[in-house]
Coordinates of C-alpha atoms in Angstrom, one line a residue:
Chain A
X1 CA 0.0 0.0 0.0
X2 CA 2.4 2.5 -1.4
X3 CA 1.5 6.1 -2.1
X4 CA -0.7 6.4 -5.2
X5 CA 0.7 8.5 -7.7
X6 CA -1.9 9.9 -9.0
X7 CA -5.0 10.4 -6.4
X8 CA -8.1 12.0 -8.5
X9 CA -8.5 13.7 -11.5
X10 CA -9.4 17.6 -11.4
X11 CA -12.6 17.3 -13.7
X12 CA -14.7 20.5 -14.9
X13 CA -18.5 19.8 -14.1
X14 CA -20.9 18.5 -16.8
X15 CA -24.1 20.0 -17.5
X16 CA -25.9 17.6 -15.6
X17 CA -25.1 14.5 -13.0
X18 CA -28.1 11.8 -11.4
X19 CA -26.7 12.6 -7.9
X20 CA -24.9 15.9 -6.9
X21 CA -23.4 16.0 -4.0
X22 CA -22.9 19.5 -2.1
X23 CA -19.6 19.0 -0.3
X24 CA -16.2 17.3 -0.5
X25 CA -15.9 16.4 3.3
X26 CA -15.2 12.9 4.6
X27 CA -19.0 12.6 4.4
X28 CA -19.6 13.6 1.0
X29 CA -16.8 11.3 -0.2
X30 CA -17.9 8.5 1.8
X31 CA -21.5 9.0 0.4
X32 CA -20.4 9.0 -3.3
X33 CA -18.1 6.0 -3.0
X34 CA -20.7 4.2 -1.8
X35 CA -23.0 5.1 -4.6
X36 CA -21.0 3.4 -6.8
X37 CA -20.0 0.8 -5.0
X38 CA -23.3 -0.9 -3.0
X39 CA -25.5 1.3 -5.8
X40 CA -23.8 1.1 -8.6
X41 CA -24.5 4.6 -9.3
X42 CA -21.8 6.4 -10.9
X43 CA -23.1 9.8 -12.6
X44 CA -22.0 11.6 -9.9
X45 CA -20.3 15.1 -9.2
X46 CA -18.9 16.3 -5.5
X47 CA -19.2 20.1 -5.6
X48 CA -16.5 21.6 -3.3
X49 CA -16.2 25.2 -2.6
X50 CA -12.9 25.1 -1.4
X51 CA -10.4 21.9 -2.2
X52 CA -11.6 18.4 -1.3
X53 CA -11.6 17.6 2.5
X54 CA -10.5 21.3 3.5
X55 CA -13.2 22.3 5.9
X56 CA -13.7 19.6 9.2
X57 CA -12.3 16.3 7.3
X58 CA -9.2 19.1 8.3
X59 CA -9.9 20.1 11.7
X60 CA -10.9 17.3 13.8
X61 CA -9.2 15.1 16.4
X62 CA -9.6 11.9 14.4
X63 CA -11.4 9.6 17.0
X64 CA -13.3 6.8 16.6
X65 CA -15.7 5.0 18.7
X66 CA -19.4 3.7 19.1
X67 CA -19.8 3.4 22.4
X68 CA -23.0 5.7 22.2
X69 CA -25.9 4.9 24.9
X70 CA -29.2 4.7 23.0
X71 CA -30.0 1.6 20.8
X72 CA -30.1 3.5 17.7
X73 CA -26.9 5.9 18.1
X74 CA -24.9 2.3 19.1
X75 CA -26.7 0.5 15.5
X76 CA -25.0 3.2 13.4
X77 CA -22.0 4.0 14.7
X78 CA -21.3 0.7 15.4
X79 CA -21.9 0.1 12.1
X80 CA -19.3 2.4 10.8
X81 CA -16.7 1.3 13.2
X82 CA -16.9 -2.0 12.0
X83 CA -16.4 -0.6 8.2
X84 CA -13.4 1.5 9.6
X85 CA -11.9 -2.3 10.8
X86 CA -11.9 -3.1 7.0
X87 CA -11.8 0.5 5.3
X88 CA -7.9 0.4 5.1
X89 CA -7.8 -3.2 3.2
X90 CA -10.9 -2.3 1.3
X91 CA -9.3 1.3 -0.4
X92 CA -6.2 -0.1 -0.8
X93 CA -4.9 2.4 1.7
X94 CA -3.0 2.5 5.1
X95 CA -5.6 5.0 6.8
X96 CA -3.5 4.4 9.8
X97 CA -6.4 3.4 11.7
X98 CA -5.2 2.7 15.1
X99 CA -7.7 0.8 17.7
X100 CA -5.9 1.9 20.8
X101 CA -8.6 2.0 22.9
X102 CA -11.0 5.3 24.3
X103 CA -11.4 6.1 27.8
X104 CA -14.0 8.0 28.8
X105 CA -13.0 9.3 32.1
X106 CA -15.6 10.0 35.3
X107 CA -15.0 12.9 37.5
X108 CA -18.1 11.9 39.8
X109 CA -20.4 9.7 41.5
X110 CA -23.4 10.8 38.9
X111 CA -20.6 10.8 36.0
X112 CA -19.5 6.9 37.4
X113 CA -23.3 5.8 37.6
X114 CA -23.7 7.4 33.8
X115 CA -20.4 5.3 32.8
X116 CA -21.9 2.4 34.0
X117 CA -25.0 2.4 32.7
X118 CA -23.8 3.2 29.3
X119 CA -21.2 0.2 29.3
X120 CA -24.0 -2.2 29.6
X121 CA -26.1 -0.6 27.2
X122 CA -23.5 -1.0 25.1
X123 CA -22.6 -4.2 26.1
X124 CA -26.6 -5.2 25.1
X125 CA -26.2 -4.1 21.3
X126 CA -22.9 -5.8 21.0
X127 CA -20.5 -3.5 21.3
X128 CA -17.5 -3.6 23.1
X129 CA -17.3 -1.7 26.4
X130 CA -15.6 -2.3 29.8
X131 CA -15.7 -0.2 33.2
X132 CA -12.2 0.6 34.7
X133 CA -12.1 1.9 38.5
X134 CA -9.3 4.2 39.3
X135 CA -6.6 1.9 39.8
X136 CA -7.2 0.1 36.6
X137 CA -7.3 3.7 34.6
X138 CA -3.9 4.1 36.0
X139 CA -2.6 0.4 34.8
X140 CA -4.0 1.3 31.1
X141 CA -2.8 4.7 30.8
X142 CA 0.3 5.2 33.6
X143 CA 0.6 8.9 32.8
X144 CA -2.7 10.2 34.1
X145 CA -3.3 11.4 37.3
X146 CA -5.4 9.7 39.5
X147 CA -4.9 11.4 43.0
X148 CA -7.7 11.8 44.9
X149 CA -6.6 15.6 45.6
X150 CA -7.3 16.6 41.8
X151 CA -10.1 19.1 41.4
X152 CA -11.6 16.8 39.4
X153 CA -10.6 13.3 40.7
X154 CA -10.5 10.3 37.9
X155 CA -13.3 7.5 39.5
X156 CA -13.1 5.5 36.6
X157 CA -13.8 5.4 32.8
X158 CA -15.2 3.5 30.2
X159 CA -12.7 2.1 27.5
X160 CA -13.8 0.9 24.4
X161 CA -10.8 -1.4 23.1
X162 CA -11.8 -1.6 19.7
X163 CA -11.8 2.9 19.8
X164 CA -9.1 4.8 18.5
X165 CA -7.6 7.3 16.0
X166 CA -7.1 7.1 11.8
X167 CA -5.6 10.1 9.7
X168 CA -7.9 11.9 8.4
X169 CA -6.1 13.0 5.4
X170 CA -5.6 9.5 3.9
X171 CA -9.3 8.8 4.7
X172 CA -10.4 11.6 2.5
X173 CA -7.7 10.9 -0.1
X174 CA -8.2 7.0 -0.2
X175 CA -12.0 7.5 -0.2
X176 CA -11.8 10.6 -3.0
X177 CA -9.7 8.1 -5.3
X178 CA -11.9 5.1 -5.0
X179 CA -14.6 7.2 -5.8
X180 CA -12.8 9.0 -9.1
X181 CA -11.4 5.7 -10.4
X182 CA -16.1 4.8 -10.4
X183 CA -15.9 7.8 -13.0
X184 CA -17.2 10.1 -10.1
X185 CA -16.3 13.7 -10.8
X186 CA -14.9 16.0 -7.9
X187 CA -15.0 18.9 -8.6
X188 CA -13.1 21.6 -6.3
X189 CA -13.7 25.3 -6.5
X190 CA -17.1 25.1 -7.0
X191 CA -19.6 26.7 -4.8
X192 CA -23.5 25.7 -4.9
X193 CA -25.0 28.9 -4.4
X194 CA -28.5 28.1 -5.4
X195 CA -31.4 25.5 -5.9
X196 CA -33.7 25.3 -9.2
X197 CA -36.9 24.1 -7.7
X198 CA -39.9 23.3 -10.1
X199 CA -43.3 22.4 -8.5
X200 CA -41.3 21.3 -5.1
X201 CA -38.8 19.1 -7.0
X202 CA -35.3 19.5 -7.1
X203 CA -34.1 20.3 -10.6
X204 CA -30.7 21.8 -10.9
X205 CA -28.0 23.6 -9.0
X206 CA -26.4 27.2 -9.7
X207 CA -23.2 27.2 -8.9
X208 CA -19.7 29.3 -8.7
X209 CA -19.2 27.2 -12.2
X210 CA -22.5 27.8 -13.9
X211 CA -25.8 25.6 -13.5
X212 CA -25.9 21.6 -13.2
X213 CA -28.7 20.2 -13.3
X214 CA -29.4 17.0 -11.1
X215 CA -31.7 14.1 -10.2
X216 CA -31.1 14.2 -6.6
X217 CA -29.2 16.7 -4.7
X218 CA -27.8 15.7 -1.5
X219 CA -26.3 18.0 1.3
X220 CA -23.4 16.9 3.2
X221 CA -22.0 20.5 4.0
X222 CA -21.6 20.0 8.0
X223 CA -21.6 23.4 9.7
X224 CA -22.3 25.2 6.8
X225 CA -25.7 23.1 5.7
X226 CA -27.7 25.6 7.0
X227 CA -26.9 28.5 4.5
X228 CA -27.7 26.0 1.6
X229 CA -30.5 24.6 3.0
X230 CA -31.6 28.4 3.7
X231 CA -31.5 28.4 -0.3
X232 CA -33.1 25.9 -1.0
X233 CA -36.2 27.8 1.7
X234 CA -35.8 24.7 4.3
X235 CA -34.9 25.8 8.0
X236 CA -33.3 23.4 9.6
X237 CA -32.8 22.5 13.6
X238 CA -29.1 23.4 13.7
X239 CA -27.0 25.9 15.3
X240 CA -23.3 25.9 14.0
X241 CA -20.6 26.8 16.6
X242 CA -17.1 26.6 16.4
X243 CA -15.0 23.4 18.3
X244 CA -11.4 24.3 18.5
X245 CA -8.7 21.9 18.7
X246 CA -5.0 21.8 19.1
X247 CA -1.4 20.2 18.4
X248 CA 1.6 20.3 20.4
X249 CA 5.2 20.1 19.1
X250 CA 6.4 16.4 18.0
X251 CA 6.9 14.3 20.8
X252 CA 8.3 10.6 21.6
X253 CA 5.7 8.3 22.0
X254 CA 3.9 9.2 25.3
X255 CA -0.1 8.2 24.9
X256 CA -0.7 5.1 23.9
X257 CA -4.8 5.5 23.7
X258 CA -7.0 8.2 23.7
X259 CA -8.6 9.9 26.7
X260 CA -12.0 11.9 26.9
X261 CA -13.5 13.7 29.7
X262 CA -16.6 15.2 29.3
X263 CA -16.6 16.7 32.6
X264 CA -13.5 19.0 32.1
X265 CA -13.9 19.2 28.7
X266 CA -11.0 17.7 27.1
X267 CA -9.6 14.8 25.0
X268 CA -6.5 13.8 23.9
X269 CA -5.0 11.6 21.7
X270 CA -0.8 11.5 20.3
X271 CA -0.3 11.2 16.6
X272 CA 1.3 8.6 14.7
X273 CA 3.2 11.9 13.8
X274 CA 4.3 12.3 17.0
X275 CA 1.9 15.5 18.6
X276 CA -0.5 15.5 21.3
X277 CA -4.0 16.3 19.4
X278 CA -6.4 18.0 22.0
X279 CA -10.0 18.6 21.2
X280 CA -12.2 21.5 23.3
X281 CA -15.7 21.9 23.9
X282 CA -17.7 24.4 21.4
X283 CA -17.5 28.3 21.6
X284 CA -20.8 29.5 23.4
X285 CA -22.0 31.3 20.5
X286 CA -22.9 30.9 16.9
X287 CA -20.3 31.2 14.3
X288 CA -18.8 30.7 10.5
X289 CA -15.6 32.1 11.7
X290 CA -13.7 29.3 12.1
X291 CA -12.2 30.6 15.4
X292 CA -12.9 30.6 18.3
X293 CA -11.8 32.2 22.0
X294 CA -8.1 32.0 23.4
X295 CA -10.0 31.4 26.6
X296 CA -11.7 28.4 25.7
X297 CA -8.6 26.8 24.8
X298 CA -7.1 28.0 28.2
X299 CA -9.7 26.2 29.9
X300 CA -9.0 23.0 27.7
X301 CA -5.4 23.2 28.9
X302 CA -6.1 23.6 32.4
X303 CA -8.2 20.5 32.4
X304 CA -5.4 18.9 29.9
X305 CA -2.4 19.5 32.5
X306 CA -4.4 18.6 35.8
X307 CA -5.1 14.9 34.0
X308 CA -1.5 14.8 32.5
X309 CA 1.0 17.1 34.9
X310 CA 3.4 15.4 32.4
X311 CA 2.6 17.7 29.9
X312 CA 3.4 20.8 32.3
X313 CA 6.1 21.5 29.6
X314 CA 4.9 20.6 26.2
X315 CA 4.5 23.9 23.7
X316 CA 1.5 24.7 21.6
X317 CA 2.4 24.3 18.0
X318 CA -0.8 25.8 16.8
X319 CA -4.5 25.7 17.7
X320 CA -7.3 25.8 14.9
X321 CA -11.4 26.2 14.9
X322 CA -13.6 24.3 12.8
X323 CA -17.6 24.9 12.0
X324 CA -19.6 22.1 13.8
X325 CA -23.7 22.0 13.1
X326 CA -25.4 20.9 16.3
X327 CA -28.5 19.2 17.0
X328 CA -30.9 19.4 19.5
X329 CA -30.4 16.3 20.6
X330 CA -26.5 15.7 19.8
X331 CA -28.0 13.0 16.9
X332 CA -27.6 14.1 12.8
X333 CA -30.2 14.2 10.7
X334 CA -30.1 12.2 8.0
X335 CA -32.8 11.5 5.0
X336 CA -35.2 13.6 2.8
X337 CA -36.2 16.9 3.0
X338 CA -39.8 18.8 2.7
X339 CA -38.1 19.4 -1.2
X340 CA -38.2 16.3 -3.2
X341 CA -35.2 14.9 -4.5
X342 CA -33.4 17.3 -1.4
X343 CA -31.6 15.4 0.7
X344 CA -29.6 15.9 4.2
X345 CA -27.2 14.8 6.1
X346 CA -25.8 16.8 8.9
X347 CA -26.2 17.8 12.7
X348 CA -23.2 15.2 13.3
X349 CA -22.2 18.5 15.4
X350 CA -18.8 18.0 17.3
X351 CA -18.2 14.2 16.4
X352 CA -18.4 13.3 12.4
X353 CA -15.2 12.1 11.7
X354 CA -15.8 8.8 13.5
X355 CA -18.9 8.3 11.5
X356 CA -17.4 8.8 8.5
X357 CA -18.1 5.6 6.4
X358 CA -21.2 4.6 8.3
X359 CA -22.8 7.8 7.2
X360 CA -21.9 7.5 3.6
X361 CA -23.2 4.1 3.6
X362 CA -26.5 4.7 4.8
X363 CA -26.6 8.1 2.8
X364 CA -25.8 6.4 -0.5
X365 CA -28.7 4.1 0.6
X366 CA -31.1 6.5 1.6
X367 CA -30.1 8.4 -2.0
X368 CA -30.3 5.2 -4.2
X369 CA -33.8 4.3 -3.1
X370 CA -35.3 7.2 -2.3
X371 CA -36.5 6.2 1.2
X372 CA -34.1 5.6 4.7
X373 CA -31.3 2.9 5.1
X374 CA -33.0 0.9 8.3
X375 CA -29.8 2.6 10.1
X376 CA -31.0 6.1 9.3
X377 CA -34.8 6.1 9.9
X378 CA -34.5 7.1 13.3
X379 CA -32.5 10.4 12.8
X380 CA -35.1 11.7 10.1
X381 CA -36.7 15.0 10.6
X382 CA -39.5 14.2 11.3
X383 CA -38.4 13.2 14.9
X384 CA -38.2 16.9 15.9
X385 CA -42.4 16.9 15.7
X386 CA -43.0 13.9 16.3
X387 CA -40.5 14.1 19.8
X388 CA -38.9 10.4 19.4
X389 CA -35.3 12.5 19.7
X390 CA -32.0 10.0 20.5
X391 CA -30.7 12.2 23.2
X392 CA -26.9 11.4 23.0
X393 CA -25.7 14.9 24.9
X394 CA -24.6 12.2 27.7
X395 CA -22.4 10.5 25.2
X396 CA -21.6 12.7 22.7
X397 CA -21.7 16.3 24.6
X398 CA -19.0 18.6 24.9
X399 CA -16.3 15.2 24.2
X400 CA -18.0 14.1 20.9
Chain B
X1 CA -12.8 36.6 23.5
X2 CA -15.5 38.9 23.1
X3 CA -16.0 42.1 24.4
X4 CA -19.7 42.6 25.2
X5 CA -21.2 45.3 26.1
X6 CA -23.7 45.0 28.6
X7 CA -26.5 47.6 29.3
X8 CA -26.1 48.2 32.6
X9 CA -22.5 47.3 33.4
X10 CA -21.0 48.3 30.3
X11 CA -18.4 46.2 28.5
X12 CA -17.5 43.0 30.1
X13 CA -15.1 39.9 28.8
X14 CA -17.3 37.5 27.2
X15 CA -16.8 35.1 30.3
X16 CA -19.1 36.4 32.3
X17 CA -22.0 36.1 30.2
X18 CA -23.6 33.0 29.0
X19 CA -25.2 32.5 25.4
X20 CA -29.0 32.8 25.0
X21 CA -29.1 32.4 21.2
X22 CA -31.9 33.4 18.6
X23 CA -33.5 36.6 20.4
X24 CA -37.0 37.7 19.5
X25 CA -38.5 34.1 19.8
X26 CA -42.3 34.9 20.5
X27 CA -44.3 32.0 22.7
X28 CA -46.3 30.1 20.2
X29 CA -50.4 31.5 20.5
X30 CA -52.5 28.6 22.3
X31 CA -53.9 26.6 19.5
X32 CA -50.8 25.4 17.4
X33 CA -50.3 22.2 15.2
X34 CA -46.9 20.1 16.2
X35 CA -44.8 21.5 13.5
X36 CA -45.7 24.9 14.8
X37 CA -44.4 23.4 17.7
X38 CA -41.5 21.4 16.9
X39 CA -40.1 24.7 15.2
X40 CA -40.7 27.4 18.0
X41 CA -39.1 24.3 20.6
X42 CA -36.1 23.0 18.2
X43 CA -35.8 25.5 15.0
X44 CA -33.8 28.9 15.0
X45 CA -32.4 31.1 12.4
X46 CA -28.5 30.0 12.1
X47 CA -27.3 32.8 9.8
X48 CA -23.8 33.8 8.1
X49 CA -23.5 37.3 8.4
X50 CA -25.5 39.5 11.1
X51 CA -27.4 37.8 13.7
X52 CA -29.8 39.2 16.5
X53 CA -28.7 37.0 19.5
X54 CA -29.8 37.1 23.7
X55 CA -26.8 37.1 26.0
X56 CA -26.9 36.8 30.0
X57 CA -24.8 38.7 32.3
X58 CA -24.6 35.4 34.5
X59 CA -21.7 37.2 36.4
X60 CA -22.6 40.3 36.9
X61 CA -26.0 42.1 36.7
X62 CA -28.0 39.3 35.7
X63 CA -29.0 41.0 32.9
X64 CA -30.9 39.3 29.9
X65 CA -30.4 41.3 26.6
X66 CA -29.8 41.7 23.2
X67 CA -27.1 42.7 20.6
X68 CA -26.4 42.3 16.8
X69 CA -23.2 40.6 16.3
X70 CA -22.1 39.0 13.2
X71 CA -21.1 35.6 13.3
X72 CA -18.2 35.8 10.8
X73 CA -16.3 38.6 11.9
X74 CA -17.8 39.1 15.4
X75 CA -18.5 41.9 15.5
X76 CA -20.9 43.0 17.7
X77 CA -23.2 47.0 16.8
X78 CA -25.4 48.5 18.7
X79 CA -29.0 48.4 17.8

């Protein structure tokens, strides 16, 4: 599994495609890959606005994991973790996918009684979860400190062997080759800035690069799916925020696994590169921006040094924002819109990148024929009237 | 970090307030259908550009009010 020469072609857009896919995210990729391989649809075109994986397939902290508490969160993203365990055979690519295990630390009696809980409802729908008390934290991962003097003392965690960390830039590129060598066409540069709408159908696209018409349009635009769906007339339930995140300088091998806290709203993982990734909570307010506040990030490091006093001394290399669209309930929406032949996929808010294959799959699906993958029925739209929400802000929250 | 200014304190660090969102969000009238519903409970406006928002002045006044801030540059105008 060498380094491909040559990864996609750079296509201009045709006049018109069957399925047109409004961002070249993980997502997007993974959704057009899938077309033409479970769907065998290949008259395709990714519209990009900016170059192909650019925005959060960029920005985020890589993890992966399923251990989500409600029985439809676990089906999917279980479901995607077990195409991750194949992805890197399947593209003919090393996506470095690394299953070191996830802690999920517990800072207090209700956080322990919520850990527990959640590790045999996971253990129920068959995926793999274990509860650790303090000492047994310590065993898997020796650097973090479990005193019971720390402001917020480590009672335990949940650790999901099978979780861990890919690069994200040779899941994007491995996924965005597959899907070129189908005859897909990505096209980069090219902005959808508005929907042809005839008698409630979707017709076309206007883009930066002129019009395309299409069969099916399908949004996978993350934070900014709002501001198409806004042309297309549709308000959706998102609010998009930015979720910083942060390297250190290259460092020996230090962190074997990755640890999340939702109670002091960090997580860290180390490269295969070498740097400590650290992921924050969300900037209060709503943003484009693609920064966020110094003091957020302060806060993240506090919590950061207090688990690890290790990295007392470890420098900031840089820190970075990207554009998160959150949910109500922490759960995306996924499936058709009140515009026929308008599709969405989105609200995956502060925790996409993990469900980056299972979402395509049961995208492609819901695209092909024209009605929800089993997998996705439950995160329609429709649950925001009906009130049958997957509350996963115990799971996913701050630590997504 | 943002500077906010509140009304009756003036302008504060943005860590003393906490975020309140869409402002202008009327109650629903008595009768209304479950959409009507589902979108005054779960739907705001999410907007790139300016954006009429409620902020808290959790640390200092106690304060609920509103500004105009817009959510690519930040900046925040009187209204």
């Amino acid at each position: 599994m060498s380094h491909p020469d040559l990864l996609w072609r750079n296509p201009d857009p045709k006049p018109a495609y069957d399925v047109v896919i409004a961002g070249g995210g993980g997502h997007g990729l993974a959704t057009a890959y899938y077309l033409a391989r479970n769907h065998g649809i290949t008259n395709v075109a990714v519209l990009e606005k900016g170059w192909l994986a650019g925005g959060n397939m960029a920005r985020n902290t890589t993890i992966i994991r399923s251990n989500y508490l409600w029985d439809e969160s676990a089906a999917l993203y279980e479901h995607s973790l077990r195409l991750w365990e194949g992805l890197s055979e399947e593209l003919d690519y090393d996506l470095r996918f690394s299953q070191r295990g996830v802690l999920n630390l517990a800072h207090s009696l209700s956080d322990v009684r919520e850990g527990r809980r959640r590790v045999n409802a996971n253990r129920l729908n068959g995926v793999d979860a274990e509860w650790l008390d303090a000492g047994e934290v310590k065993k898997f991962c020796p650097i973090i400190n479990v005193s019971d003097r720390a402001r917020h003392p480590v009672l335990g965690a949940t650790l999901q062997r099978r979780g861990g960390i890919a690069k994200h830039d040779h899941v994007a590129w491995a996924l965005a080759r597959k899907a070129d060598a189908y005859g897909i066409d990505l096209i980069q540069g090219c902005e959808v800035t508005g929907f042809e709408i005839t008698k409630n159908r979707v017709t076309a696209v206007q883009t930066s690069r002129g019009r395309i018409a299409a069969g099916k349009v399908a949004l996978a635009a993350a934070g900014h799916t709002s501001v198409l769906a806004e042309r297309a007339g549709i308000r959706l339930p998102l609010q998009s925020h930015p979720l910083q995140a942060l390297v250190s300088e290259l460092l020996e091998p230090v962190l074997d696994c990755v640890v999340m806290s939702n109670a002091v709203h960090v997580y860290v993982s180390q490269a295969h590169k070498g740097e400590l990734v650290m992921g924050a909570g969300i900037d209060a307010y709503n943003s484009y921006g693609q920064r966020g506040g110094v003091h957020v990030i302060e806060a993240q490091m506090a919590a950061a040094l207090e688990l690890f006093p290790i990295f007392s001394r470890v420098r900031v290399l840089r820190t970075w924002a990207g554009i998160v669209d959150v949910s109500p309930d922490a759960s995306p929406v996924i499936g058709p819109t009140p515009v026929e032949g308008l599709y969405v996929n989105a609200g995956w808010g502060t925790g996409g990148f993990k469900a980056t294959p299972g979402s395509g799959w049961v995208y492609a699906h819901t695209l092909a024929h024209d009605r929800p993958h089993p997998l996705a029925e439950p995160f329609g739209l429709e649950r925001f009237t009906t009130g049958a929400l997957v509350d996963e802000h115990g799971a996913a929250a701050v630590a997504h | 970090m943002l500077l906010i200014e509140c009304p009756h304190c003036g302008p504060r660090d943005e860590t003393e307030f906490h975020y309140g969102g869409q402002a202008g969000i009327a109650y629903p009238a008595d009768e209304v259908s479950d959409e009507e519903w589902a979108a005054y409970v779960f739907v705001r406006d999410n907007p790139k550009g300016w954006f009429r928002e409620r902020w808290f002045h959790a640390h200092g006044c106690r304060t609920w009010f509103a500004v105009e801030r817009h959510t690519v540059t930040h900046e925040i105008r009187t209204s």
